[in-house]
Coordinates of C-alpha atoms in Angstrom, one line a residue:
Chain A
M1 CA -23.4 13.8 4.5
E2 CA -21.2 15.1 1.7
Q3 CA -20.1 12.6 -0.8
P4 CA -16.3 13.3 -0.2
L5 CA -16.8 12.8 3.5
Q6 CA -18.6 9.5 2.8
H7 CA -15.6 8.4 0.7
T8 CA -13.1 9.5 3.3
I9 CA -14.9 7.5 6.0
A10 CA -15.0 4.4 3.8
L11 CA -11.3 4.7 3.1
L12 CA -10.4 5.3 6.8
G13 CA -12.5 2.3 7.7
R14 CA -10.5 -0.1 5.4
T15 CA -6.9 0.7 6.5
P16 CA -6.8 -1.3 9.7
A17 CA -8.0 -4.6 8.1
S18 CA -5.8 -4.1 5.1
L19 CA -2.7 -3.5 7.2
D20 CA -3.7 -6.5 9.4
A21 CA -4.1 -8.8 6.4
F22 CA -0.7 -7.7 5.0
L23 CA 1.4 -7.6 8.2
R24 CA 0.1 -9.9 10.9
E25 CA 1.4 -13.2 9.6
L26 CA 4.7 -12.0 8.1
P27 CA 7.9 -13.2 9.6
E28 CA 9.2 -10.7 12.1
P29 CA 12.3 -9.8 10.2
L30 CA 10.1 -8.4 7.5
T31 CA 8.1 -6.2 9.7
R32 CA 11.1 -4.9 11.6
Q33 CA 13.3 -4.1 8.6
N34 CA 13.7 -0.5 7.6
E35 CA 15.4 1.5 4.9
G36 CA 18.6 1.9 6.9
G37 CA 19.7 4.3 9.7
D38 CA 16.8 5.6 11.8
T39 CA 14.2 5.2 9.1
W40 CA 10.9 3.5 10.0
S41 CA 9.8 -0.1 9.8
A42 CA 6.3 -1.5 9.3
Y43 CA 6.1 -1.9 13.1
D44 CA 7.0 1.8 13.6
I45 CA 4.3 2.8 11.0
V46 CA 1.6 0.9 12.8
G47 CA 2.6 2.4 16.1
H48 CA 2.6 5.9 14.5
L49 CA -0.9 5.3 13.1
V50 CA -2.2 4.3 16.6
Y51 CA -0.6 7.3 18.2
A52 CA -2.0 9.7 15.6
E53 CA -5.4 8.2 16.0
R54 CA -5.4 8.9 19.7
T55 CA -3.8 12.3 19.7
D56 CA -4.3 14.0 16.3
W57 CA -7.4 13.6 14.1
M58 CA -10.5 13.5 16.3
P59 CA -9.1 15.7 19.1
R60 CA -8.3 18.4 16.5
A61 CA -11.7 18.0 14.8
K62 CA -13.4 18.5 18.1
M63 CA -11.2 21.5 18.9
I64 CA -12.3 23.2 15.6
L65 CA -15.9 22.5 16.3
E66 CA -15.7 23.8 19.9
F67 CA -13.1 26.6 19.8
G68 CA -12.6 27.5 16.1
E69 CA -9.5 29.6 15.5
T70 CA -9.3 30.8 19.1
R71 CA -7.3 27.8 20.3
T72 CA -4.2 26.4 18.5
F73 CA -3.9 22.6 18.1
E74 CA -1.5 20.7 20.3
K75 CA 1.7 20.0 18.3
F76 CA 1.8 16.4 16.9
D77 CA 4.8 14.5 18.2
R78 CA 6.1 12.5 15.1
L79 CA 8.0 10.2 17.4
G80 CA 5.3 9.9 20.0
Q81 CA 4.8 6.2 19.2
V82 CA 8.2 5.1 20.3
K83 CA 7.5 5.4 24.0
E84 CA 3.9 4.1 23.6
S85 CA 4.8 1.1 21.5
Q86 CA 7.5 -0.1 23.9
G87 CA 7.0 -3.8 24.8
K88 CA 4.0 -4.2 22.5
S89 CA 3.9 -6.8 19.7
L90 CA 2.9 -5.9 16.2
G91 CA -0.3 -7.9 16.7
Q92 CA -1.1 -5.8 19.7
L93 CA -0.5 -2.6 17.8
L94 CA -2.7 -3.8 15.0
D95 CA -5.5 -4.7 17.4
A96 CA -5.2 -1.3 19.0
F97 CA -5.3 0.5 15.6
A98 CA -8.4 -1.3 14.6
R99 CA -10.1 -0.5 17.9
V100 CA -9.3 3.2 18.1
R101 CA -10.0 3.8 14.5
A102 CA -13.4 2.2 14.8
A103 CA -14.2 4.3 17.8
N104 CA -13.1 7.4 16.1
L105 CA -15.2 6.8 13.0
N106 CA -18.2 6.1 15.1
E107 CA -17.6 9.5 16.8
L108 CA -17.2 11.1 13.5
R109 CA -20.4 9.7 12.1
A110 CA -22.3 10.7 15.2
L111 CA -21.3 14.4 14.7
N112 CA -23.4 14.2 11.5
L113 CA -21.3 17.0 9.9
Q114 CA -23.1 19.4 7.5
K115 CA -21.5 21.5 4.8
E116 CA -21.2 24.5 7.0
D117 CA -19.4 22.5 9.6
L118 CA -16.8 21.4 7.1
N119 CA -16.0 25.0 6.4
R120 CA -15.3 25.8 10.0
R121 CA -11.7 26.9 10.7
G122 CA -9.1 26.0 13.3
Q123 CA -5.6 27.1 14.0
H124 CA -2.6 24.7 13.2
P125 CA 0.6 25.5 15.2
S126 CA 2.8 25.6 12.0
L127 CA 0.4 25.8 9.0
G128 CA -1.9 28.6 10.4
V129 CA -5.6 28.6 9.5
V130 CA -7.0 25.2 8.2
T131 CA -10.6 24.0 7.8
L132 CA -12.3 20.9 9.2
A133 CA -12.7 19.6 5.6
Q134 CA -8.9 19.9 5.1
L135 CA -8.3 18.1 8.4
L136 CA -10.6 15.2 7.4
A137 CA -9.0 14.9 3.9
T138 CA -5.5 14.8 5.6
W139 CA -6.6 12.0 7.9
A140 CA -7.3 9.8 4.8
A141 CA -4.2 11.1 2.8
H142 CA -2.0 10.4 5.9
D143 CA -3.1 6.8 5.9
L144 CA -2.2 6.6 2.2
T145 CA 1.1 8.3 2.7
H146 CA 2.0 5.5 5.2
L147 CA 0.8 2.7 2.9
H148 CA 3.0 4.3 0.2
Q149 CA 5.9 4.3 2.6
L150 CA 5.2 0.7 3.7
S151 CA 5.3 -0.7 0.2
R152 CA 8.6 1.1 -0.3
I153 CA 10.1 -0.3 3.0
M154 CA 9.0 -3.8 2.1
A155 CA 10.6 -3.5 -1.4
H156 CA 13.9 -2.2 0.0
Q157 CA 15.1 -5.7 0.5
Y158 CA 14.7 -6.4 -3.2
R159 CA 16.7 -3.4 -4.5
E160 CA 19.6 -5.6 -5.5
A161 CA 17.9 -9.0 -5.7
V162 CA 15.7 -8.1 -8.7
G163 CA 18.8 -7.5 -11.0
P164 CA 18.0 -5.9 -14.3
W165 CA 14.2 -5.8 -13.6
S166 CA 14.8 -2.8 -11.3
A167 CA 14.3 -0.7 -14.5
Y168 CA 10.6 -1.6 -14.5
L169 CA 9.9 -1.3 -10.8
G170 CA 8.7 2.2 -9.8
V171 CA 8.8 1.5 -6.0
L172 CA 12.5 0.9 -6.2
K173 CA 13.0 4.4 -7.6
C174 CA 11.1 6.1 -4.9
A175 CA 13.4 7.8 -2.4
G176 CA 10.4 9.0 -0.4
H177 CA 9.0 12.5 -0.6
S178 CA 9.0 13.8 2.9
S179 CA 10.2 12.8 6.4
S180 CA 7.6 10.2 6.5
Chain B
M1 CA 14.5 -23.4 1.5
E2 CA 16.6 -20.2 1.5
Q3 CA 15.4 -17.5 3.9
P4 CA 14.9 -14.8 1.1
L5 CA 12.6 -17.3 -0.7
Q6 CA 10.6 -18.0 2.4
H7 CA 10.2 -14.2 2.9
T8 CA 9.2 -13.7 -0.7
I9 CA 6.6 -16.5 -0.4
A10 CA 5.3 -15.0 2.8
L11 CA 4.9 -11.5 1.2
L12 CA 3.3 -12.9 -2.0
G13 CA 0.9 -14.8 0.1
R14 CA -0.4 -11.7 1.8
T15 CA -1.2 -9.4 -1.1
P16 CA -4.5 -10.8 -2.1
A17 CA -6.1 -10.6 1.3
S18 CA -4.6 -7.2 1.9
L19 CA -6.0 -5.8 -1.4
D20 CA -9.4 -7.6 -0.7
A21 CA -9.6 -5.9 2.8
F22 CA -8.7 -2.5 1.3
L23 CA -10.8 -2.5 -1.9
R24 CA -13.8 -4.9 -1.8
E25 CA -16.2 -2.7 0.2
L26 CA -15.2 0.7 -1.1
P27 CA -17.7 2.7 -3.1
E28 CA -17.1 2.1 -6.8
P29 CA -16.2 5.7 -7.7
L30 CA -13.1 5.2 -5.5
T31 CA -12.0 1.9 -7.1
R32 CA -12.6 3.3 -10.6
Q33 CA -10.9 6.7 -10.2
N34 CA -7.5 7.1 -11.7
E35 CA -4.8 9.9 -12.0
G36 CA -6.2 11.3 -15.2
G37 CA -5.9 10.5 -18.9
D38 CA -5.3 6.8 -19.5
T39 CA -3.7 6.1 -16.1
W40 CA -4.8 3.1 -14.0
S41 CA -7.4 2.7 -11.4
A42 CA -7.5 0.3 -8.5
Y43 CA -9.7 -2.0 -10.7
D44 CA -7.0 -1.9 -13.5
I45 CA -4.3 -2.8 -11.0
V46 CA -6.2 -5.9 -9.7
G47 CA -6.9 -7.0 -13.3
H48 CA -3.2 -6.6 -14.1
L49 CA -2.2 -8.6 -11.1
V50 CA -4.5 -11.5 -12.2
Y51 CA -3.2 -11.4 -15.7
A52 CA 0.5 -11.3 -14.6
E53 CA -0.2 -14.2 -12.2
R54 CA -1.5 -16.3 -15.0
T55 CA 0.9 -15.4 -17.8
D56 CA 4.2 -14.2 -16.2
W57 CA 5.7 -15.5 -13.1
M58 CA 5.3 -19.2 -12.8
P59 CA 5.3 -19.8 -16.6
R60 CA 8.6 -18.0 -16.7
A61 CA 10.0 -19.8 -13.7
K62 CA 9.1 -23.2 -15.2
M63 CA 10.7 -22.1 -18.5
I64 CA 14.0 -21.3 -16.7
L65 CA 13.9 -24.8 -15.0
E66 CA 13.0 -26.6 -18.2
F67 CA 14.9 -24.7 -21.0
G68 CA 17.4 -22.4 -19.3
E69 CA 18.7 -19.7 -21.6
T70 CA 17.8 -21.6 -24.8
R71 CA 14.2 -20.3 -24.9
T72 CA 13.2 -16.7 -24.6
F73 CA 10.3 -15.7 -22.3
E74 CA 7.1 -14.7 -24.0
K75 CA 6.8 -10.9 -23.9
F76 CA 4.5 -9.7 -21.2
D77 CA 1.5 -7.7 -22.4
R78 CA 1.1 -4.7 -20.0
L79 CA -2.4 -4.1 -21.2
G80 CA -3.4 -7.8 -21.3
Q81 CA -5.8 -7.4 -18.5
V82 CA -8.0 -5.0 -20.4
K83 CA -9.7 -7.7 -22.5
E84 CA -9.6 -10.3 -19.8
S85 CA -11.3 -8.0 -17.2
Q86 CA -14.1 -7.0 -19.5
G87 CA -17.4 -7.5 -17.8
K88 CA -15.9 -8.6 -14.5
S89 CA -16.7 -6.9 -11.2
L90 CA -13.9 -5.9 -8.9
G91 CA -15.1 -8.6 -6.5
Q92 CA -14.7 -11.2 -9.2
L93 CA -11.1 -10.0 -10.0
L94 CA -10.2 -10.1 -6.3
D95 CA -11.5 -13.7 -6.0
A96 CA -9.5 -14.7 -9.1
F97 CA -6.4 -13.1 -7.8
A98 CA -6.6 -14.9 -4.5
R99 CA -7.3 -18.2 -6.3
V100 CA -4.5 -18.0 -8.9
R101 CA -2.0 -16.7 -6.4
A102 CA -2.6 -19.5 -3.9
A103 CA -2.3 -22.0 -6.7
N104 CA 0.9 -20.5 -7.9
L105 CA 2.5 -20.5 -4.5
N106 CA 1.4 -24.1 -3.9
E107 CA 3.2 -24.9 -7.2
L108 CA 6.2 -22.9 -6.2
R109 CA 6.5 -24.6 -2.8
A110 CA 6.2 -28.0 -4.5
L111 CA 9.3 -27.3 -6.6
N112 CA 11.3 -27.3 -3.4
L113 CA 13.9 -25.1 -5.0
Q114 CA 17.5 -25.3 -3.8
K115 CA 20.2 -22.8 -3.9
E116 CA 21.6 -24.1 -7.2
D117 CA 18.2 -23.9 -8.8
L118 CA 17.9 -20.2 -7.9
N119 CA 21.1 -19.5 -9.8
R120 CA 19.7 -21.0 -13.0
R121 CA 19.4 -18.6 -15.9
G122 CA 16.8 -17.7 -18.4
Q123 CA 16.4 -15.3 -21.3
H124 CA 14.3 -12.2 -21.0
P125 CA 13.1 -10.6 -24.4
S126 CA 14.4 -7.2 -23.4
L127 CA 16.6 -7.6 -20.4
G128 CA 18.7 -10.5 -21.6
V129 CA 20.0 -13.0 -19.1
V130 CA 18.3 -13.2 -15.8
T131 CA 18.2 -15.7 -12.9
L132 CA 15.4 -17.5 -11.3
A133 CA 16.3 -15.8 -8.0
Q134 CA 15.9 -12.4 -9.7
L135 CA 12.5 -13.5 -11.2
L136 CA 11.1 -14.6 -7.8
A137 CA 12.4 -11.3 -6.2
T138 CA 10.7 -9.3 -9.0
W139 CA 7.5 -11.1 -8.4
A140 CA 7.3 -9.8 -4.9
A141 CA 8.7 -6.3 -5.8
H142 CA 6.1 -6.1 -8.5
D143 CA 3.3 -6.6 -6.0
L144 CA 4.9 -3.8 -3.9
T145 CA 5.2 -1.5 -6.9
H146 CA 1.4 -1.8 -7.5
L147 CA 0.6 -1.3 -3.7
H148 CA 2.8 1.9 -4.0
Q149 CA 0.9 3.0 -7.1
L150 CA -2.5 2.1 -5.5
S151 CA -1.8 4.3 -2.5
R152 CA -0.9 7.2 -4.8
I153 CA -4.0 6.7 -7.0
M154 CA -6.3 6.7 -3.9
A155 CA -4.5 9.8 -2.6
H156 CA -5.0 11.7 -5.9
Q157 CA -8.5 12.8 -5.0
Y158 CA -7.0 14.6 -1.9
R159 CA -4.3 16.7 -3.7
E160 CA -6.3 20.0 -3.4
A161 CA -8.6 18.9 -0.5
V162 CA -5.8 18.7 2.1
G163 CA -4.9 22.4 1.7
P164 CA -1.7 23.4 3.4
W165 CA -1.1 19.9 4.8
S166 CA 0.1 18.8 1.4
A167 CA 3.6 19.9 2.6
Y168 CA 3.6 17.0 5.0
L169 CA 2.2 14.2 2.8
G170 CA 4.8 12.4 0.8
V171 CA 2.3 10.4 -1.3
L172 CA 1.0 13.6 -2.8
K173 CA 4.5 14.5 -4.1
C174 CA 4.9 11.2 -5.8
A175 CA 4.6 11.5 -9.6
G176 CA 5.3 7.8 -10.1
H177 CA 8.6 6.4 -11.2
S178 CA 7.8 4.3 -14.1
S179 CA 5.0 3.5 -16.6
S180 CA 3.3 1.6 -13.8

């Protein structure tokens, strides 16, 4: 297995436990707070990660291996988790994330991907041609984008409270860099 | 106890376990990589958190309660961890962080701070007058700033690898917002 892929699998394997340790025992107001308007909370992020885990990464990887560029990926629904999370507690979502992530990584390892597999190409509905290597790198970078967003959401409550220390706190200056 | 303080203590209590779950089992190249030049790695961040835990937050809180504005805080050494971390493994630093954070939170709880205590003022060597409430909010926001930085450092390796997906990944657009 290529070293970058081993690193990616290692990172992907740590996200559920890290989020669990951070979020499960926090008071609910903290995990439901957002950055105002229709922005996301920690709860929304975990729901989104579960939904992406089920509908995005491995289904697309398998589509590349099976159909190459001849079949375009299903579009990813960025709000797909709203319906699916309904009525679920944060603890249930964290459990689901750990379960589905572990199953996906088992499936990924079992593919025993070789260098030539990683160069195989698929068709993204908006981005055009992408490779399997790019998809797998994006899976990990997507986790990290949401950890980055999560730290910013949790820091939001302290924007005023820190007083003059805001000058030293990078996270309070982050306005986000994309829709997520 | 004020609700914001309860929330701050809850957040501060979760950081060590969350970092442990994320970092302890990662391959060493991942925890030692940085963003180039003399920027920080995950290892550096954990060392910095241990150092700040020992020299910054509770010592300053106690100085406010004891001396108010009449004594200026010791300057915080932003590179103080370099010497202290020398020869220590990441696992040892994670253990130290968990231990010293737990001890500090026990000490903070034992102070049983009331609203009037939180309004007490101290003297920061660069920022001037600050309150105990601001110091405690900054303690939590400082954790979050370094979680924010950590996600960006870990994502650094994927800047090129994600190909066209970089358009969707906020963390890859983050250039940091301060020296840390």
